[in-house]
Amino acid sequence: MKLWSGRFTADLDKTAEAFNDSLPFDGAMYAQDIRGSIAHCTMLGRCSIISEAESNTIRAALECILADIENGILEIKNAEDIHSFVENELVLRIGDTGKKLHTARSRNDQVATDFRLYLRDAIDEELALIKALVKTLCDRAEQETDTALPAYTHMQKAQPTTLAHYLLAYANMFMRDADRLTDCRKRLNVMPLGSGACVATTFPVDRALTAKLLGFDGVTENSLDGVSDRDFAIEYLSCAAQTVLHLSRINEEFVYWSGEEFGFISLPDEYSTGSSIMPQKKNPDVNELLRGKSGRVVGDLVSLLTLMKGLPLAYNKDMQEDKEPVFDAANTLRMCLRVFTGFLQKVGFDRERMKRAAAGGYSCATECADYLAAKGVPFRTAHEITGKLVLYCVNSKKSLQELSVEEYKTFSPLFEADVKAAVDVTNAVKRRTVIGGCAPDETKRQIAAIRKKLG
Ligand code: ARG
């Protein structure tokens, strides 16, 4: 039964009907739709727009419908959209009283409300998942504050750092993601109900009451905007895209770290797969998928931006297309966060390989230049001298650590025996005690600061 059949004499063409229906995907919002309707009918009763008795009957039936869907007794099917489905079912159960539910409401303000409720729930779940991920990063980092690892620029060894410092870089990214989501939640948490189809309802509704019942912080200020605004969904998708982008970056690290050439990590059996032809293979499929999934979420964002571009006020049916990208992004993001946190708890780190790599590539050349600069040599001159020293190392196939003090002295008389300690990897790490640095104690401070923020 359509909610709008009165002015029609012929049925909708079957193909057009399938094209028009949104139930196959907006059924996912059944819980939010029913919660919204329960609050709406409670308000209608309190404001005497319908009687308290009618309001109670509708509310009780809606609660049963929700329970029946959740228990698998009631299947969501045979309706244009989730709003029609719930209303049809209500009328089936309580007859004409059910037909009063839609008083002072349009599907336009209803869907805008459902969508915000859906996203608010998704955000709450995602915030918990991001926090679990950051906690795992902190847990793993805590054990690795002394594990030397090369830091790269241009994918070339740059300077020694620690694995803890590296992992915490990502913890900081995910903390910003959590901040962004929290901020997005604040802006989306206002209620459009009462906006009606576009110019608000004439009934004496108490919008503040409905908003309060639904946990909204307030109501939308303009009904045209209330029904046509999808900024909150775009903002959400942009947050989601940013998070999957961070996931794609850290998983790219794990992909190449797992290769034989790097050998920094060993993939847990629980999170890697084999090859159908090459028996020796253990592939980082999970990490590659985590890297790849970012593409579809970025696509979801672009899809909604493109959908909304140039849409005039107020509601347009185009906007029905807003849901699939948002649902897809929310589902993908939650799955990615869950699987990655599981991976991170199990991945093995090869500390020896990391340490050996950290000393390679003349990664302590900056230490050498800083050594001279600390003795009063202008940094640019110290840089030049060290550059020559590195060239000497390259030609004589020696590392900076292997050079004798005498060899150092041929480049500058200021070099003394303590230069050997200066170019030591562990010391190079330990000296970076500045806020943000990789010294073990400073890293521990960073971990404590993140843990404090996590609460
Ligand atoms: N399924 C519709 C959507 O998701 C609900 C709103 C329908 N409103 C309308 N005027 N046809 O946008």
XYZ file of C-alpha atoms and ligand atoms in Angstrom:
467
model
C 0.000 0.000 0.000
C 1.448 3.332 -1.098
C 1.272 6.301 1.267
C 0.155 8.540 -1.617
C -2.277 6.581 -3.815
C -5.266 8.973 -3.568
C -4.640 11.087 -6.644
C -3.544 8.191 -8.867
C -5.693 5.938 -11.033
C -3.028 3.564 -12.395
C -0.355 1.568 -10.609
C 3.283 2.506 -10.908
C 5.038 0.663 -13.744
C 6.882 -2.334 -12.217
C 10.313 -1.276 -13.447
C 9.701 2.310 -12.354
C 8.558 1.015 -8.990
C 11.729 -1.005 -8.461
C 13.688 2.049 -9.577
C 11.872 4.298 -7.116
C 11.913 2.013 -4.084
C 14.532 2.611 -1.423
C 13.513 -0.171 0.968
C 16.293 -2.517 -0.220
C 18.785 -0.147 1.362
C 16.966 2.215 3.742
C 15.604 -0.800 5.647
C 18.918 -0.538 7.496
C 17.473 2.506 9.286
C 14.463 0.666 10.724
C 15.506 1.159 14.353
C 16.107 4.887 13.902
C 12.843 5.273 11.965
C 10.825 3.587 14.705
C 12.595 5.463 17.494
C 11.817 8.704 15.647
C 8.164 7.726 15.277
C 7.846 6.784 18.942
C 9.159 10.207 19.976
C 6.941 11.944 17.408
C 3.738 10.220 18.561
C 4.632 10.824 22.220
C 4.912 14.527 21.435
C 1.634 14.478 19.429
C -0.122 13.024 22.492
C 1.431 15.457 24.973
C 0.506 18.416 22.766
C -3.058 17.044 22.366
C -2.668 16.910 18.594
C -3.862 13.316 18.966
C -5.311 11.899 22.172
C -3.057 10.413 24.860
C -4.868 7.089 24.380
C -4.145 7.093 20.641
C -0.559 8.068 21.296
C -0.154 5.195 23.764
C -1.677 2.692 21.340
C 0.628 3.804 18.526
C 3.693 3.782 20.771
C 2.985 0.283 22.079
C 2.468 -1.059 18.558
C 5.680 0.590 17.333
C 7.580 -1.005 20.185
C 6.199 -4.418 19.196
C 7.126 -3.830 15.555
C 10.694 -2.962 16.585
C 10.963 -6.052 18.781
C 9.503 -8.277 16.045
C 12.029 -6.999 13.495
C 14.870 -7.503 15.933
C 13.742 -11.025 16.804
C 13.409 -11.965 13.154
C 9.632 -12.426 13.372
C 8.898 -9.544 11.028
C 10.695 -9.324 7.694
C 11.265 -5.935 6.119
C 9.774 -6.194 2.603
C 6.991 -5.143 0.242
C 7.047 -1.387 0.704
C 8.373 1.689 -1.042
C 10.702 2.671 1.766
C 11.267 2.045 5.458
C 8.861 4.839 6.433
C 6.038 3.264 4.386
C 6.913 -0.181 5.699
C 6.598 0.824 9.347
C 3.414 2.809 8.767
C 1.774 0.006 6.749
C 2.627 -2.479 9.465
C 1.265 -0.137 12.121
C -2.067 0.217 10.305
C -2.215 -3.559 9.822
C -1.860 -3.985 13.576
C -3.974 -1.168 15.041
C -6.148 -0.011 12.141
C -7.120 3.634 11.649
C -5.388 4.898 14.793
C -2.121 4.015 13.062
C -3.036 6.415 10.271
C -2.694 9.315 12.748
C 1.036 8.818 13.257
C 1.987 10.900 10.223
C 0.114 13.988 11.504
C 2.389 17.072 11.444
C 5.141 15.174 9.664
C 6.421 14.549 6.138
C 8.716 11.828 4.953
C 11.099 14.663 4.118
C 11.678 15.745 7.700
C 11.317 12.128 8.811
C 14.092 10.801 6.574
C 16.386 13.703 7.456
C 15.852 12.852 11.136
C 16.364 9.109 10.664
C 19.554 9.734 8.746
C 20.988 11.917 11.506
C 20.057 9.331 14.123
C 21.690 6.606 12.036
C 24.899 8.583 11.696
C 24.939 9.488 15.364
C 24.763 5.770 16.236
C 27.449 4.944 13.672
C 29.722 7.676 15.026
C 29.330 6.443 18.608
C 30.347 2.957 17.523
C 33.241 4.243 15.445
C 34.553 6.418 18.257
C 34.729 3.355 20.498
C 36.513 1.406 17.731
C 39.025 4.187 17.072
C 39.760 4.419 20.775
C 40.338 0.656 20.953
C 42.739 0.970 18.028
C 44.659 3.849 19.631
C 44.848 1.919 22.883
C 46.343 -1.047 21.022
C 48.874 1.248 19.338
C 49.846 2.564 22.784
C 50.068 -0.962 24.226
C 52.373 -2.103 21.444
C 54.395 1.137 21.492
C 54.985 0.825 25.223
C 57.005 -2.365 24.616
C 59.044 -0.798 21.813
C 60.371 2.482 23.190
C 63.945 1.132 22.845
C 63.461 -0.598 19.496
C 65.537 1.305 16.958
C 63.979 1.710 13.519
C 64.970 3.843 10.538
C 62.863 6.891 9.852
C 62.559 7.563 6.141
C 62.204 10.597 3.972
C 61.676 9.985 0.249
C 61.612 6.294 1.242
C 65.369 6.596 1.873
C 66.811 6.041 5.318
C 66.939 9.406 7.032
C 67.599 9.206 10.778
C 67.183 6.579 13.477
C 64.001 6.576 15.500
C 62.124 3.908 17.438
C 59.237 1.655 16.594
C 57.284 3.229 19.447
C 57.747 6.678 17.929
C 56.560 5.365 14.585
C 53.454 3.700 15.981
C 52.614 6.812 17.982
C 52.657 8.917 14.821
C 49.653 6.872 13.726
C 48.093 7.040 17.182
C 48.136 10.834 16.785
C 46.418 10.600 13.408
C 43.670 8.380 14.794
C 43.221 10.687 17.770
C 42.585 13.547 15.360
C 40.083 11.325 13.550
C 38.256 10.806 16.837
C 38.260 14.578 17.457
C 36.874 15.215 13.997
C 34.091 12.661 14.433
C 33.185 14.114 17.820
C 32.985 17.537 16.235
C 30.892 16.233 13.335
C 28.531 14.602 15.842
C 27.947 17.955 17.554
C 26.915 19.639 14.321
C 24.651 16.838 13.137
C 22.870 16.481 16.440
C 19.986 18.858 15.703
C 16.515 17.664 14.765
C 14.736 18.475 11.489
C 11.307 17.058 12.539
C 8.737 19.829 12.437
C 10.100 21.090 9.112
C 7.326 19.122 7.376
C 7.654 18.757 3.624
C 9.530 22.059 3.322
C 7.884 25.062 5.018
C 7.167 23.544 8.465
C 3.962 22.220 9.973
C 0.868 24.202 10.989
C 0.188 21.945 13.998
C 1.199 23.259 17.439
C 4.051 20.773 17.808
C 6.619 20.929 20.582
C 9.784 20.412 18.587
C 11.988 20.809 21.634
C 10.181 17.948 23.347
C 10.630 15.544 20.411
C 14.281 16.603 20.157
C 14.817 15.941 23.841
C 13.170 12.521 23.617
C 15.532 11.617 20.779
C 18.681 12.955 22.458
C 19.144 15.851 20.031
C 20.834 19.004 21.355
C 18.357 21.266 19.568
C 16.234 21.743 16.463
C 17.040 22.991 12.969
C 16.385 26.731 12.574
C 14.987 26.835 9.049
C 12.618 24.244 7.634
C 13.807 24.535 4.022
C 17.324 23.903 5.214
C 16.104 21.259 7.652
C 14.773 18.974 4.920
C 17.459 19.622 2.330
C 20.643 19.811 4.355
C 23.025 16.904 3.875
C 26.171 18.770 4.984
C 26.333 16.532 8.028
C 26.526 13.424 5.842
C 29.232 14.964 3.668
C 31.140 15.949 6.784
C 30.770 12.428 8.142
C 32.034 10.930 4.878
C 34.964 13.279 4.906
C 35.833 12.113 8.443
C 35.467 8.484 7.351
C 37.631 9.089 4.275
C 40.324 10.661 6.442
C 40.342 7.651 8.779
C 40.531 5.042 6.011
C 43.277 7.114 4.457
C 45.252 6.801 7.709
C 44.515 3.082 7.720
C 45.754 2.809 4.148
C 49.011 4.530 5.085
C 49.866 2.386 8.091
C 48.897 -0.747 6.194
C 51.163 0.216 3.330
C 53.972 0.266 5.928
C 53.002 -3.217 7.091
C 52.829 -4.510 3.516
C 56.406 -3.554 2.701
C 57.677 -4.309 6.216
C 56.421 -7.868 5.724
C 58.451 -8.397 2.525
C 61.707 -10.342 2.709
C 63.755 -7.282 1.783
C 62.587 -5.444 4.893
C 61.610 -8.318 7.176
C 60.610 -5.941 9.982
C 57.442 -7.846 10.855
C 56.088 -11.357 10.784
C 52.483 -11.666 9.691
C 50.201 -13.479 12.112
C 48.614 -16.615 10.609
C 45.237 -15.305 11.730
C 45.628 -12.244 9.522
C 47.365 -13.461 6.359
C 46.582 -15.847 3.538
C 48.411 -18.184 1.189
C 48.715 -18.712 -2.529
C 46.916 -21.381 -4.534
C 50.040 -22.105 -6.570
C 53.094 -20.979 -4.568
C 53.244 -23.119 -1.428
C 55.759 -20.892 0.337
C 53.611 -17.769 0.229
C 52.177 -15.918 3.170
C 50.570 -12.800 1.834
C 49.573 -9.559 3.569
C 46.082 -9.713 2.031
C 44.411 -8.178 5.064
C 46.758 -5.192 4.989
C 46.351 -4.817 1.254
C 42.583 -4.862 1.618
C 42.815 -2.286 4.379
C 44.850 -0.162 1.977
C 42.423 -0.828 -0.881
C 39.193 -0.226 1.017
C 40.163 3.432 1.308
C 39.357 3.804 -2.382
C 35.696 2.994 -1.979
C 35.213 5.277 1.023
C 36.850 8.182 -0.788
C 34.516 7.272 -3.669
C 31.541 7.425 -1.295
C 32.522 10.966 -0.321
C 32.928 12.062 -3.930
C 29.612 10.427 -4.784
C 27.667 12.432 -2.189
C 29.466 15.676 -3.002
C 28.541 15.187 -6.649
C 24.961 14.280 -5.761
C 24.391 17.458 -3.754
C 26.168 19.839 -6.108
C 23.690 22.226 -7.709
C 20.558 20.802 -6.028
C 17.953 23.545 -5.557
C 15.850 23.861 -2.382
C 14.227 22.002 -0.871
C 13.823 18.189 -0.910
C 14.628 16.503 -4.219
C 14.356 12.791 -4.835
C 18.017 12.767 -5.880
C 18.673 12.855 -2.169
C 17.413 9.324 -1.760
C 20.786 8.424 -3.275
C 22.527 9.811 -0.194
C 22.116 6.651 1.847
C 24.079 3.964 0.059
C 27.420 5.800 0.086
C 26.965 6.669 3.755
C 25.970 3.137 4.762
C 28.782 1.695 2.685
C 31.349 4.016 4.266
C 30.072 3.359 7.791
C 30.076 -0.419 7.310
C 33.471 -0.418 5.628
C 35.015 1.822 8.251
C 33.746 -0.262 11.158
C 34.949 -3.493 9.562
C 38.373 -1.992 8.788
C 38.824 -0.690 12.326
C 37.873 -4.046 13.842
C 40.114 -6.142 11.635
C 43.080 -3.794 11.901
C 42.989 -3.653 15.694
C 42.953 -7.468 15.720
C 45.931 -7.564 13.361
C 47.858 -5.050 15.435
C 47.435 -7.079 18.599
C 49.052 -10.080 16.915
C 51.680 -8.778 14.485
C 55.263 -9.803 15.362
C 58.112 -7.261 15.323
C 61.686 -8.289 14.430
C 63.665 -5.960 16.679
C 67.063 -7.153 15.411
C 66.215 -6.490 11.758
C 64.872 -3.079 12.640
C 67.952 -2.176 14.674
C 70.346 -3.277 11.921
C 68.390 -1.264 9.388
C 68.372 1.778 11.669
C 72.183 2.058 11.543
C 72.405 1.697 7.773
C 72.361 4.379 5.114
C 74.598 6.745 7.119
C 71.514 7.563 9.145
C 73.657 9.195 11.862
C 75.233 11.774 9.548
C 73.038 14.484 11.042
C 74.399 13.527 14.480
C 77.888 14.148 13.176
C 76.976 17.554 11.773
C 75.170 18.444 15.019
C 78.306 17.379 16.944
C 80.381 19.971 15.099
C 77.645 22.607 15.280
C 77.464 22.145 19.051
C 81.186 22.959 19.114
C 80.561 26.295 17.437
C 80.953 25.371 13.742
C 78.207 27.102 11.730
C 75.675 24.378 10.888
C 76.012 24.918 7.141
C 79.810 24.376 7.406
C 79.292 21.349 9.670
C 76.896 19.968 7.045
C 79.514 20.430 4.317
C 82.274 18.729 6.363
C 79.979 15.804 7.203
C 78.970 15.503 3.564
C 82.635 14.998 2.657
C 82.950 12.498 5.480
C 80.003 10.495 4.142
C 81.543 10.552 0.668
C 84.744 9.165 2.196
C 82.702 6.418 3.876
C 80.957 5.567 0.594
C 84.286 5.315 -1.234
C 86.038 3.337 1.496
C 82.943 1.150 2.088
C 82.810 1.959 5.773
C 79.993 3.033 8.015
C 80.148 6.185 10.155
C 80.383 3.930 13.191
C 83.373 2.060 11.764
C 85.547 5.135 11.166
C 88.354 5.658 13.640
C 88.696 8.903 15.609
C 91.850 9.582 13.562
C 89.889 9.329 10.341
C 87.317 11.743 11.753
C 90.061 14.164 12.731
C 91.307 14.398 9.124
C 87.999 16.179 8.352
C 88.018 18.544 11.341
C 90.344 18.988 14.326
C 87.259 19.474 16.471
C 86.411 15.765 16.308
C 87.406 13.983 19.494
C 86.968 10.487 20.917
C 83.384 11.221 21.934
C 82.330 11.450 18.269
C 81.992 7.661 18.372
C 79.255 7.965 20.973
C 77.645 10.769 18.989
C 77.112 8.584 15.910
C 75.798 5.637 17.898
C 72.203 4.782 16.943
C 70.949 4.299 20.501
C 72.449 7.606 21.592
C 71.020 9.368 18.547
C 67.577 8.248 19.642
C 68.126 9.005 23.324
C 69.209 12.591 22.652
C 65.847 13.513 21.124
C 64.223 14.444 24.394
C 62.458 17.504 22.995
C 58.637 17.369 23.048
C 57.624 15.224 20.078
C 60.990 13.453 19.953
C 61.823 9.756 19.896
C 63.814 9.475 23.155
C 62.370 6.578 25.177
C 61.329 8.769 28.121
C 59.741 11.361 25.853
C 57.915 8.597 24.000
C 56.620 7.287 27.313
C 55.366 10.784 28.088
C 53.569 10.844 24.730
C 51.944 7.504 25.474
C 50.777 8.739 28.872
C 49.342 11.899 27.276
C 47.383 9.865 24.736
C 46.146 7.441 27.382
C 44.974 10.393 29.475
C 43.031 11.767 26.512
C 41.487 8.351 25.902
C 40.167 8.496 29.458
N 12.928 7.353 0.441
C 12.939 8.775 0.466
C 14.391 9.257 0.625
O 15.172 8.497 1.076
C 12.120 9.281 1.607
C 11.606 10.641 1.389
C 10.559 10.622 0.334
N 10.024 11.944 0.114
C 9.376 12.249 -1.002
N 8.979 13.470 -1.105
N 9.229 11.399 -1.964
O 14.719 10.368 0.311
